[in-house]
Short mmCIF file of N, CA, C and O in Angstrom, two decimals:
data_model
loop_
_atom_site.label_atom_id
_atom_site.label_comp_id
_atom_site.label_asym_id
_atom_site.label_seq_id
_atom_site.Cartn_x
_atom_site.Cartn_y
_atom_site.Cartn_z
N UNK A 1 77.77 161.37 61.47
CA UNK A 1 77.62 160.50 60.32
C UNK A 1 76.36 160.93 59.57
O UNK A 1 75.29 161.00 60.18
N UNK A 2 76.44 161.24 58.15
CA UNK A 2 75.26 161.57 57.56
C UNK A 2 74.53 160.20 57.24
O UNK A 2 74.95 159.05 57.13
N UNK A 3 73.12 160.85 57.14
CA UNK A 3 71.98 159.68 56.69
C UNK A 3 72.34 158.41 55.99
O UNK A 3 72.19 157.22 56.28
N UNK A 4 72.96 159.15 54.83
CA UNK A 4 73.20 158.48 53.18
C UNK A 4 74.05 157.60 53.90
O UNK A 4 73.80 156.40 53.75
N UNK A 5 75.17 157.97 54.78
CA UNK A 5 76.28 157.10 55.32
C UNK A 5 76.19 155.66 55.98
O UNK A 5 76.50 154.48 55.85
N UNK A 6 75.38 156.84 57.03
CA UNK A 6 74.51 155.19 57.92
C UNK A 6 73.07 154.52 57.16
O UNK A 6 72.61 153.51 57.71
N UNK A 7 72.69 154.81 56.49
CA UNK A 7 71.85 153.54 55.13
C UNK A 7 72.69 153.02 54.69
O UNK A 7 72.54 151.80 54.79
N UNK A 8 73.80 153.36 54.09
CA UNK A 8 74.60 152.39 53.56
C UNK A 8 75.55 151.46 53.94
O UNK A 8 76.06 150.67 53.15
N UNK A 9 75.87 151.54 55.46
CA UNK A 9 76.12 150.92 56.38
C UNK A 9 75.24 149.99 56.98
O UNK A 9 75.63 148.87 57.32
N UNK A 10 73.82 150.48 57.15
CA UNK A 10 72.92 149.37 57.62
C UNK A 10 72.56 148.64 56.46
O UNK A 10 71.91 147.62 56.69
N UNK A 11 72.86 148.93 55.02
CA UNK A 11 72.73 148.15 53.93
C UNK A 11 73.60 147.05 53.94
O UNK A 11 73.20 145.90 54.03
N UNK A 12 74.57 147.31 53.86
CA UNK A 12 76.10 146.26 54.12
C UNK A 12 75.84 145.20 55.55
O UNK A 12 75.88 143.97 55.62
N UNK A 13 75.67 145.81 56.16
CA UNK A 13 75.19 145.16 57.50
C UNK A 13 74.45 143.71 57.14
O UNK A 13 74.90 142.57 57.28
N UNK A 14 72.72 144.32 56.46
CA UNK A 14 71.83 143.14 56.29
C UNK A 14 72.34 142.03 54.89
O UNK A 14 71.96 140.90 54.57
N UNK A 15 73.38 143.00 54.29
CA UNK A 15 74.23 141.88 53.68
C UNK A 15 74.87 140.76 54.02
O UNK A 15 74.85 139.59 53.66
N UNK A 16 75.48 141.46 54.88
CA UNK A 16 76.33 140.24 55.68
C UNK A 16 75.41 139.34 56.28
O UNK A 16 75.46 138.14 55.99
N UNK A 17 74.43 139.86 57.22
CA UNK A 17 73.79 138.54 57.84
C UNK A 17 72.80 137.64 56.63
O UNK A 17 72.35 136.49 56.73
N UNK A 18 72.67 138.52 55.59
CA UNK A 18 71.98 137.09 54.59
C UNK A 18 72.82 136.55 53.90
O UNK A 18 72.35 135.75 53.09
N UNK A 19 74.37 136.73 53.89
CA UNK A 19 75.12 135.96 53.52
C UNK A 19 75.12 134.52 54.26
O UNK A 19 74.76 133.40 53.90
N UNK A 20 75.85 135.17 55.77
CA UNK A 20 75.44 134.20 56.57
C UNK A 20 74.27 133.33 56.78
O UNK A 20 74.28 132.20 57.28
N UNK A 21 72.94 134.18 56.20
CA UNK A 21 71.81 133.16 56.35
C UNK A 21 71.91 131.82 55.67
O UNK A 21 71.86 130.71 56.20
N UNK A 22 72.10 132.27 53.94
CA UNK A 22 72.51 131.55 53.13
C UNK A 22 73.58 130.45 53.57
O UNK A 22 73.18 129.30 53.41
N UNK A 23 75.02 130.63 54.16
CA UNK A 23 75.79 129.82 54.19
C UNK A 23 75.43 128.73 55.66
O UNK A 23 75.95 127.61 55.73
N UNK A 24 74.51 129.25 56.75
CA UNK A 24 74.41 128.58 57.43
C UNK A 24 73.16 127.10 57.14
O UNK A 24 72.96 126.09 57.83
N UNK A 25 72.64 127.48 56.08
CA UNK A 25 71.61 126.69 55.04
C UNK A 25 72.07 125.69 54.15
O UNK A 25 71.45 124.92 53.41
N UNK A 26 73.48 125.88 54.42
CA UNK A 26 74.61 125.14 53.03
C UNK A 26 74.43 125.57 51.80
O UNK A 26 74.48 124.74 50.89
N UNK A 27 74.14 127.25 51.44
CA UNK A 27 74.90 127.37 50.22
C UNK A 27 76.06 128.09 50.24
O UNK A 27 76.40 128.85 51.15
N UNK A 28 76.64 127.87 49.29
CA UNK A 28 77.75 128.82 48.52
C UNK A 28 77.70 129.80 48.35
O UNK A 28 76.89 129.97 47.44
N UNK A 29 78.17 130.92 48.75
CA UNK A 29 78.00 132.66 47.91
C UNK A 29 78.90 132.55 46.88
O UNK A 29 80.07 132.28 47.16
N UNK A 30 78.42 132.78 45.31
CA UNK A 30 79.01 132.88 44.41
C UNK A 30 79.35 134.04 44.34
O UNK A 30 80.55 134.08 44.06
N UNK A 31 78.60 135.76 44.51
CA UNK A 31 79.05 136.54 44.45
C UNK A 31 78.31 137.70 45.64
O UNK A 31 77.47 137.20 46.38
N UNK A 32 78.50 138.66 45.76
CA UNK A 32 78.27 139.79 46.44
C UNK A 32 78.13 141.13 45.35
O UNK A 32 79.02 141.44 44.55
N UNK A 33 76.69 141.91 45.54
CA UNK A 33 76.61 143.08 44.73
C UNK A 33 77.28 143.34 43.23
O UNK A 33 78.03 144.14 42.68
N UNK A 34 76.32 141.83 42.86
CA UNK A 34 76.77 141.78 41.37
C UNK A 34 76.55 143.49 40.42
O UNK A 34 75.50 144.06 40.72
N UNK A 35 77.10 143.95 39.79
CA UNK A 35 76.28 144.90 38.97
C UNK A 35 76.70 144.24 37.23
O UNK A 35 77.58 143.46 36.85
N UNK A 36 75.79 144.84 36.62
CA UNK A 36 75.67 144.60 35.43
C UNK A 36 76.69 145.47 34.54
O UNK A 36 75.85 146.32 34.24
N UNK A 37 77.53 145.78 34.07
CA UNK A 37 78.32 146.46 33.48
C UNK A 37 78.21 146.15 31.80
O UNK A 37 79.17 146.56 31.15
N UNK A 38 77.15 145.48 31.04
CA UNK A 38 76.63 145.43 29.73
C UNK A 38 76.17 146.42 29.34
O UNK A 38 75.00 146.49 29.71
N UNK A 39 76.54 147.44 28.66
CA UNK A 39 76.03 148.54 28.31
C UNK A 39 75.69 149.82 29.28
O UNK A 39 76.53 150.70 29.48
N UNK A 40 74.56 149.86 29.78
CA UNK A 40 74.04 151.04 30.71
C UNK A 40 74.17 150.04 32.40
O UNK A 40 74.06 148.83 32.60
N UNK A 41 74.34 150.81 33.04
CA UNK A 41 74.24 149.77 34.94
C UNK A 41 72.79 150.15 35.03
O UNK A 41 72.26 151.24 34.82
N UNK A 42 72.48 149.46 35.24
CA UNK A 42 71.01 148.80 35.49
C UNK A 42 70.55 148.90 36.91
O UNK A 42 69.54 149.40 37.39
N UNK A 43 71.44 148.36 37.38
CA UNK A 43 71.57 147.98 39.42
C UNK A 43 72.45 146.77 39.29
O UNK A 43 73.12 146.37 38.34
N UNK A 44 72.25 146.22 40.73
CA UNK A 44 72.70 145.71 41.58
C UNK A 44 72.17 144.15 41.87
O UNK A 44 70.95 144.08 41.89
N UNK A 45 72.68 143.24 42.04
CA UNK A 45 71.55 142.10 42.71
C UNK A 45 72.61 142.13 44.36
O UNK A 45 73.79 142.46 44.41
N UNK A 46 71.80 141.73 45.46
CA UNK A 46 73.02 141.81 46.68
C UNK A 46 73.55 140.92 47.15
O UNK A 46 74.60 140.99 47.80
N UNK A 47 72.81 139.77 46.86
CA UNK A 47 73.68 137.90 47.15
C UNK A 47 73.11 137.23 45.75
O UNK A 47 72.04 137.43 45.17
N UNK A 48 74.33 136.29 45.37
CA UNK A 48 74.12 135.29 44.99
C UNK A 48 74.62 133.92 45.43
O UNK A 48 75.85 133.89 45.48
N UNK A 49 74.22 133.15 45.66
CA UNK A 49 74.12 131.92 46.10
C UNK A 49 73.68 130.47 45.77
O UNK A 49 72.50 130.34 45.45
N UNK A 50 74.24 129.69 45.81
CA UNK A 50 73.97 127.98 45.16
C UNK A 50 73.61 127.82 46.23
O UNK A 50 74.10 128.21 47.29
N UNK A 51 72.51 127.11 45.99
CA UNK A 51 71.84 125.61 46.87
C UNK A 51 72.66 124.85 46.56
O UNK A 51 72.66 124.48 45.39
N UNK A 52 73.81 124.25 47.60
CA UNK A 52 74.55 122.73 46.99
C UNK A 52 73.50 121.36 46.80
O UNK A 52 73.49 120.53 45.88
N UNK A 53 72.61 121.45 48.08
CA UNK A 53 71.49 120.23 47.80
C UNK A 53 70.68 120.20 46.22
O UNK A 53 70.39 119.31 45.42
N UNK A 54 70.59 121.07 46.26
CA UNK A 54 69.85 121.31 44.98
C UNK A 54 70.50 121.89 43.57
O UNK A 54 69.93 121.92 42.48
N UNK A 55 71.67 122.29 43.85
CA UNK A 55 71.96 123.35 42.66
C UNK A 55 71.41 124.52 42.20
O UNK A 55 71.75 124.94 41.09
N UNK A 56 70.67 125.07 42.83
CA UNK A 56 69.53 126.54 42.23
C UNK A 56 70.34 127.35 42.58
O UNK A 56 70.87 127.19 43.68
N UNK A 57 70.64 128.37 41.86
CA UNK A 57 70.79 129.75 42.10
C UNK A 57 70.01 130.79 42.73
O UNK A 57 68.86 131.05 42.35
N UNK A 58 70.48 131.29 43.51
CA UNK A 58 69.32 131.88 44.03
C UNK A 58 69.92 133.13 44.50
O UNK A 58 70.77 133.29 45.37
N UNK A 59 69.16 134.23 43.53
CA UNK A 59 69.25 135.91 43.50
C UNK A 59 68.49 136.65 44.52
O UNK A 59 67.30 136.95 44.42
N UNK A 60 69.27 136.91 45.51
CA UNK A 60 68.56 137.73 46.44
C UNK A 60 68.62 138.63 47.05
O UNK A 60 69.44 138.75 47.95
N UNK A 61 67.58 139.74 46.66
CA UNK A 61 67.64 141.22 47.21
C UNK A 61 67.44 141.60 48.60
O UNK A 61 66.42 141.26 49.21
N UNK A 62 68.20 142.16 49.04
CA UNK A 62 67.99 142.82 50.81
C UNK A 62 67.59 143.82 50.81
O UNK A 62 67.91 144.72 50.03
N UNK A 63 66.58 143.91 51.94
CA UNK A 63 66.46 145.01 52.22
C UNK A 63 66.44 144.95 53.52
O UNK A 63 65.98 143.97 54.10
N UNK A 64 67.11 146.35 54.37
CA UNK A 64 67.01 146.21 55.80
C UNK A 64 66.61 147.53 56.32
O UNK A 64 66.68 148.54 55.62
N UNK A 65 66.29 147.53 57.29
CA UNK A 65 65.58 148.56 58.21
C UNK A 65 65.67 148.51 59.57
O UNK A 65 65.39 147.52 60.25
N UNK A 66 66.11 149.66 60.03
CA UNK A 66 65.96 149.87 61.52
C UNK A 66 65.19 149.82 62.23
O UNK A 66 64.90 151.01 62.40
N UNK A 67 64.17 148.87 63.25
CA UNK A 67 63.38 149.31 63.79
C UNK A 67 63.75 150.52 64.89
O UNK A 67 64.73 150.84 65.57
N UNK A 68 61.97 151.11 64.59
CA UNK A 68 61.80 152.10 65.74
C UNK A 68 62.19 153.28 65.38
O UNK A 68 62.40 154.13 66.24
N UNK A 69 62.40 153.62 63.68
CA UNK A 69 63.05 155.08 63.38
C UNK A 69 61.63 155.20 62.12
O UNK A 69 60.90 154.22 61.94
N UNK A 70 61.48 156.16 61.55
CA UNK A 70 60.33 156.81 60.76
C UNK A 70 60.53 156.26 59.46
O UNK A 70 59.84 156.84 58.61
N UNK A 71 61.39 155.14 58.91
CA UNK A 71 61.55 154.65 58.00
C UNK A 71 61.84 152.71 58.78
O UNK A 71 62.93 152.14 58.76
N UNK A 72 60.70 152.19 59.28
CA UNK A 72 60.93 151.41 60.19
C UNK A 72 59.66 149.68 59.39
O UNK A 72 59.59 148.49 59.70
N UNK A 73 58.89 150.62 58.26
CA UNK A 73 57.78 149.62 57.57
C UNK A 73 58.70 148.37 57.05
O UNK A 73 59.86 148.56 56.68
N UNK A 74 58.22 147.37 57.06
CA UNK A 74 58.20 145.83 56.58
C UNK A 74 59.81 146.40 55.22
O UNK A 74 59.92 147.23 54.32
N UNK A 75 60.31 145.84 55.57
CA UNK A 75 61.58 146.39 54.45
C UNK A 75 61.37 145.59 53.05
O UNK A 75 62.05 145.93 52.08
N UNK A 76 60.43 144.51 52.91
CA UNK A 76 59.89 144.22 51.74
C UNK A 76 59.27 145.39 50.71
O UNK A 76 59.68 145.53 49.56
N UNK A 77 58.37 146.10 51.20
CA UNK A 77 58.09 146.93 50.88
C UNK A 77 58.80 147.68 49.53
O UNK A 77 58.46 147.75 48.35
N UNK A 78 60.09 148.24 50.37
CA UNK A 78 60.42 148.82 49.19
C UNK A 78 61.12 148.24 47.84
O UNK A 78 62.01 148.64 47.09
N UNK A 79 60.22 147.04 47.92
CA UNK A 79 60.46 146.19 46.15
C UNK A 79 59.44 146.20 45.46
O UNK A 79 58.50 145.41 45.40
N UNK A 80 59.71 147.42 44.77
CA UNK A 80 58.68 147.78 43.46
C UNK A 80 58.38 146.87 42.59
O UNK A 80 59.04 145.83 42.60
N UNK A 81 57.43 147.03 41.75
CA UNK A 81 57.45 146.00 40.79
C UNK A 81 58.38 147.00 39.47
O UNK A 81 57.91 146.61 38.40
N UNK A 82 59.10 147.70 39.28
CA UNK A 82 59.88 148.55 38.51
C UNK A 82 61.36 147.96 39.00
O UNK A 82 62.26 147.81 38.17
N UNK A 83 61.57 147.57 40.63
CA UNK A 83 62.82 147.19 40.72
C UNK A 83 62.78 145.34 40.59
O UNK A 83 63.87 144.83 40.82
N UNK A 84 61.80 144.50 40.30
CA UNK A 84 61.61 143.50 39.83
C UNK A 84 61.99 143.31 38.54
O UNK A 84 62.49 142.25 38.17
N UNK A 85 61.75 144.42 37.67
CA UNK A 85 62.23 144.73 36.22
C UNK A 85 63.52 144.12 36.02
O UNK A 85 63.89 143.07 35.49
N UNK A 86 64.24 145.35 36.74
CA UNK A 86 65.62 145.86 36.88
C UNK A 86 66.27 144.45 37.38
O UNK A 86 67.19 144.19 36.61
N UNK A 87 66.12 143.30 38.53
CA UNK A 87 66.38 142.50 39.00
C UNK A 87 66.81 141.36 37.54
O UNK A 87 67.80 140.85 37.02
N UNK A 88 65.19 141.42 37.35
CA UNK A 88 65.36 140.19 36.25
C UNK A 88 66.37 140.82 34.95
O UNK A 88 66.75 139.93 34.20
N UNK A 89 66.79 142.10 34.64
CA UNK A 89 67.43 142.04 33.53
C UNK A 89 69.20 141.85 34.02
O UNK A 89 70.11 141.66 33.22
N UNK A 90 69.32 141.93 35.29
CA UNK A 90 70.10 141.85 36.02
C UNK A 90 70.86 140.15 35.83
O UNK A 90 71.86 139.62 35.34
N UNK A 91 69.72 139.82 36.52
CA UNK A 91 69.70 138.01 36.61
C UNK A 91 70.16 137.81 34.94
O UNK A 91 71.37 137.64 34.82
N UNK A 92 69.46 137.80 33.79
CA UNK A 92 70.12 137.71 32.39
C UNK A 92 71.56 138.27 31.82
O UNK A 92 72.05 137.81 30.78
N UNK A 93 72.10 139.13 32.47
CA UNK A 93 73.46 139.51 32.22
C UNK A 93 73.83 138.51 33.28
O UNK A 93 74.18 137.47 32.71
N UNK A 94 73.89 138.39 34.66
CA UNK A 94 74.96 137.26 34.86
C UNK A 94 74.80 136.09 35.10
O UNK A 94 75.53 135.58 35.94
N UNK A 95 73.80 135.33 34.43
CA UNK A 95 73.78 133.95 33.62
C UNK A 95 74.43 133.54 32.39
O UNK A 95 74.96 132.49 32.03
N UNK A 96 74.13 135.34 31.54
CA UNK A 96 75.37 135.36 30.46
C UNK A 96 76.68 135.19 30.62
O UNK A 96 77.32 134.35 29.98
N UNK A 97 77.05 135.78 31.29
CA UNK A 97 78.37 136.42 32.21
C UNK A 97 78.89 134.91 32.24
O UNK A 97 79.77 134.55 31.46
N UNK A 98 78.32 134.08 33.16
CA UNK A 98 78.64 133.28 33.60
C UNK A 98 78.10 131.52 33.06
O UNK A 98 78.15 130.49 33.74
N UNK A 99 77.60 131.68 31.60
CA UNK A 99 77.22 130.69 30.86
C UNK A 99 76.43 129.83 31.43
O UNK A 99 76.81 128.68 31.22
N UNK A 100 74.91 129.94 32.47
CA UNK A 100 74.54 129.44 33.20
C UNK A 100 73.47 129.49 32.58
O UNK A 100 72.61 128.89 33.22
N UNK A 101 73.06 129.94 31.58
CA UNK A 101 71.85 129.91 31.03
C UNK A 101 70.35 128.80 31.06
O UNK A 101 69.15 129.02 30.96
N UNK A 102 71.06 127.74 31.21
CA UNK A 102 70.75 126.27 31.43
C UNK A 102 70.41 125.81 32.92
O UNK A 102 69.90 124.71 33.15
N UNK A 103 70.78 126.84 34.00
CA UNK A 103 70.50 126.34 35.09
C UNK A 103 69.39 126.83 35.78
O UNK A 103 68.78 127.84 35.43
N UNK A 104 68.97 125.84 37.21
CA UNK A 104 67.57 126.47 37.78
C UNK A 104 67.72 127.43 38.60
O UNK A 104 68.62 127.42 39.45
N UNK A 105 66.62 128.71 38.44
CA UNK A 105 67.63 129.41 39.47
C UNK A 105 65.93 130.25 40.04
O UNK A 105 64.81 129.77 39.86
N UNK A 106 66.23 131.41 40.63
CA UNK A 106 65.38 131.63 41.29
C UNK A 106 65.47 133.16 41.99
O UNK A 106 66.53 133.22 42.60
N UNK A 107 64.75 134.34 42.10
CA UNK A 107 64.61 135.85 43.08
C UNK A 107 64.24 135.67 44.42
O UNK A 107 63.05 135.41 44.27
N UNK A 108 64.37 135.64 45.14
CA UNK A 108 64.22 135.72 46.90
C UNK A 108 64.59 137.01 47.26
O UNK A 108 65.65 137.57 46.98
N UNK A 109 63.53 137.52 47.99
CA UNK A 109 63.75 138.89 48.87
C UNK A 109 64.23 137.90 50.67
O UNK A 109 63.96 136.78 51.10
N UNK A 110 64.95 139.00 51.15
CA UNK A 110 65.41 138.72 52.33
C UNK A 110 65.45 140.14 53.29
O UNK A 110 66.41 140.90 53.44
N UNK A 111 64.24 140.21 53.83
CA UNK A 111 63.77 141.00 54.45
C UNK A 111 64.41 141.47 56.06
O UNK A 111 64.41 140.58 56.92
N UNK A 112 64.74 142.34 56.30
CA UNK A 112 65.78 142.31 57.78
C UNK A 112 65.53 143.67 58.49
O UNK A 112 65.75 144.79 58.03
N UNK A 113 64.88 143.23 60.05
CA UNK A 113 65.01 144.60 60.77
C UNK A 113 65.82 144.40 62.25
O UNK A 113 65.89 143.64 63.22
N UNK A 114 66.26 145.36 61.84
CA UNK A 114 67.60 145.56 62.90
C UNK A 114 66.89 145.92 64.51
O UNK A 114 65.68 146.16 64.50
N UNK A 115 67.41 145.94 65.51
CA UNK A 115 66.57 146.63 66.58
C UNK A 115 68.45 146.90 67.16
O UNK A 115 69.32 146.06 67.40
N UNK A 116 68.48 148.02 67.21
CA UNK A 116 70.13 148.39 67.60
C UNK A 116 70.25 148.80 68.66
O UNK A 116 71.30 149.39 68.95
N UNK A 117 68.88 148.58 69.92
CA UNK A 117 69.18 148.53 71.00
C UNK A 117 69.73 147.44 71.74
O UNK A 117 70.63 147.51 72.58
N UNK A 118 69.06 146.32 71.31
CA UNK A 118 69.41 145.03 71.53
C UNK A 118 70.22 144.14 70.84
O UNK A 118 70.54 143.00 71.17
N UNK A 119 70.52 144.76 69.84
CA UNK A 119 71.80 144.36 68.50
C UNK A 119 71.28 143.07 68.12
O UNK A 119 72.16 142.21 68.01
N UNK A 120 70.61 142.84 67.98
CA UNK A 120 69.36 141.53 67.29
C UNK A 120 68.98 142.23 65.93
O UNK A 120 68.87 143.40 65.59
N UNK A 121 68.76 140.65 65.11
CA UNK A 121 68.05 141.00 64.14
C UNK A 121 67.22 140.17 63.61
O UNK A 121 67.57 138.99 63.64
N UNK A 122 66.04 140.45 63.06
CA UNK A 122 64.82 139.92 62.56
C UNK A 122 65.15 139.74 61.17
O UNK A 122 65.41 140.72 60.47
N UNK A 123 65.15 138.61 60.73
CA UNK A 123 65.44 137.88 59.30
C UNK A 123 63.71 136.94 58.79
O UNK A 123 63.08 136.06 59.38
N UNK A 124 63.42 137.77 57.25
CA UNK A 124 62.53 136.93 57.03
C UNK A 124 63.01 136.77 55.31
O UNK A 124 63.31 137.73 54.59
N UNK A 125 62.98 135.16 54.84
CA UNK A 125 62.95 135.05 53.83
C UNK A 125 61.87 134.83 52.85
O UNK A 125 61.23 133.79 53.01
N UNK A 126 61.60 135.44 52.04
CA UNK A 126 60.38 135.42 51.02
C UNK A 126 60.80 134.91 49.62
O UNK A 126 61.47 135.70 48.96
N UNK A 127 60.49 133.61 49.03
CA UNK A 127 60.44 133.16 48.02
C UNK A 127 59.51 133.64 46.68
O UNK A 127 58.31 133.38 46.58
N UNK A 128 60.16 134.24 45.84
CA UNK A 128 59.21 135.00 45.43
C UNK A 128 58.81 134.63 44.04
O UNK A 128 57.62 134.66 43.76
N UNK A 129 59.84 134.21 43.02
CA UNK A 129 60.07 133.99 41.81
C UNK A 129 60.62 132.61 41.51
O UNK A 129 61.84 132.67 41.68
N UNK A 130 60.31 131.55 41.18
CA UNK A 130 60.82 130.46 40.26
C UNK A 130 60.98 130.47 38.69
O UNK A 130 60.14 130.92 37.91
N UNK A 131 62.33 129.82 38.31
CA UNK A 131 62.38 129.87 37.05
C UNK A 131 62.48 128.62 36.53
O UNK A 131 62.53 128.45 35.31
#
């Protein structure tokens, strides 16, 4: 299995469990790996999700990492303030998209390291952005 293969497999992976994070919290997943298709693709957002208690939307980027391999640092990390850009113009196409313009919503990183000896995983959520 090449590199590119298994990143994008352990990408999908920490998807799923912050789906699950989310739904075991009581929200809704409204969507999965929104992309922006307005003009140029921009990126990606990787969950979206309602707070039912609350109603907030809440846009949140994963990142996951293997512990114990040479790419093993805090998987927060690799959120630039360039892919914060990209996020928020993201978040404005599908509020458009979806005529939500009016609602409260919110960026959350969801930080995840795998340990695939023990098939455990380390979940941290970081609140990052209010709107």
């Amino acid at each position: 299995m090449s590199q590119s293969t298994q990143s994008k497999e352990i990408g999908n992976l920490g998807e799923r469990i912050a789906a699950n994070y989310f739904k075991a919290r009581g929200c809704e997943i409204l969507e999965m790996n929104f992309e922006n298709h307005f003009g140029y693709r921009v990126g990606e957002i990787d969950v979206i999700a309602r707070d039912t208690k609350t109603n907030e939307i809440i846009f949140a980027e994963v990142k996951t990492r293997q512990s114990g391999t040479s790419n093993s640092s805090a998987p927060e990390i690799a959120i630039s303030r360039g892919k914060y850009r990209k996020l928020s113009k993201i978040i404005s196409a599908y509020l458009r998209k979806h005529n939500l313009l009016d609602c409260n919503y919110r960026l959350d990183a969801i930080a995840i390291e795998l340990d695939m000896k023990t098939r455990k995983a380390s979940l941290r959520h970081l609140k990052f952005i209010y709107y």
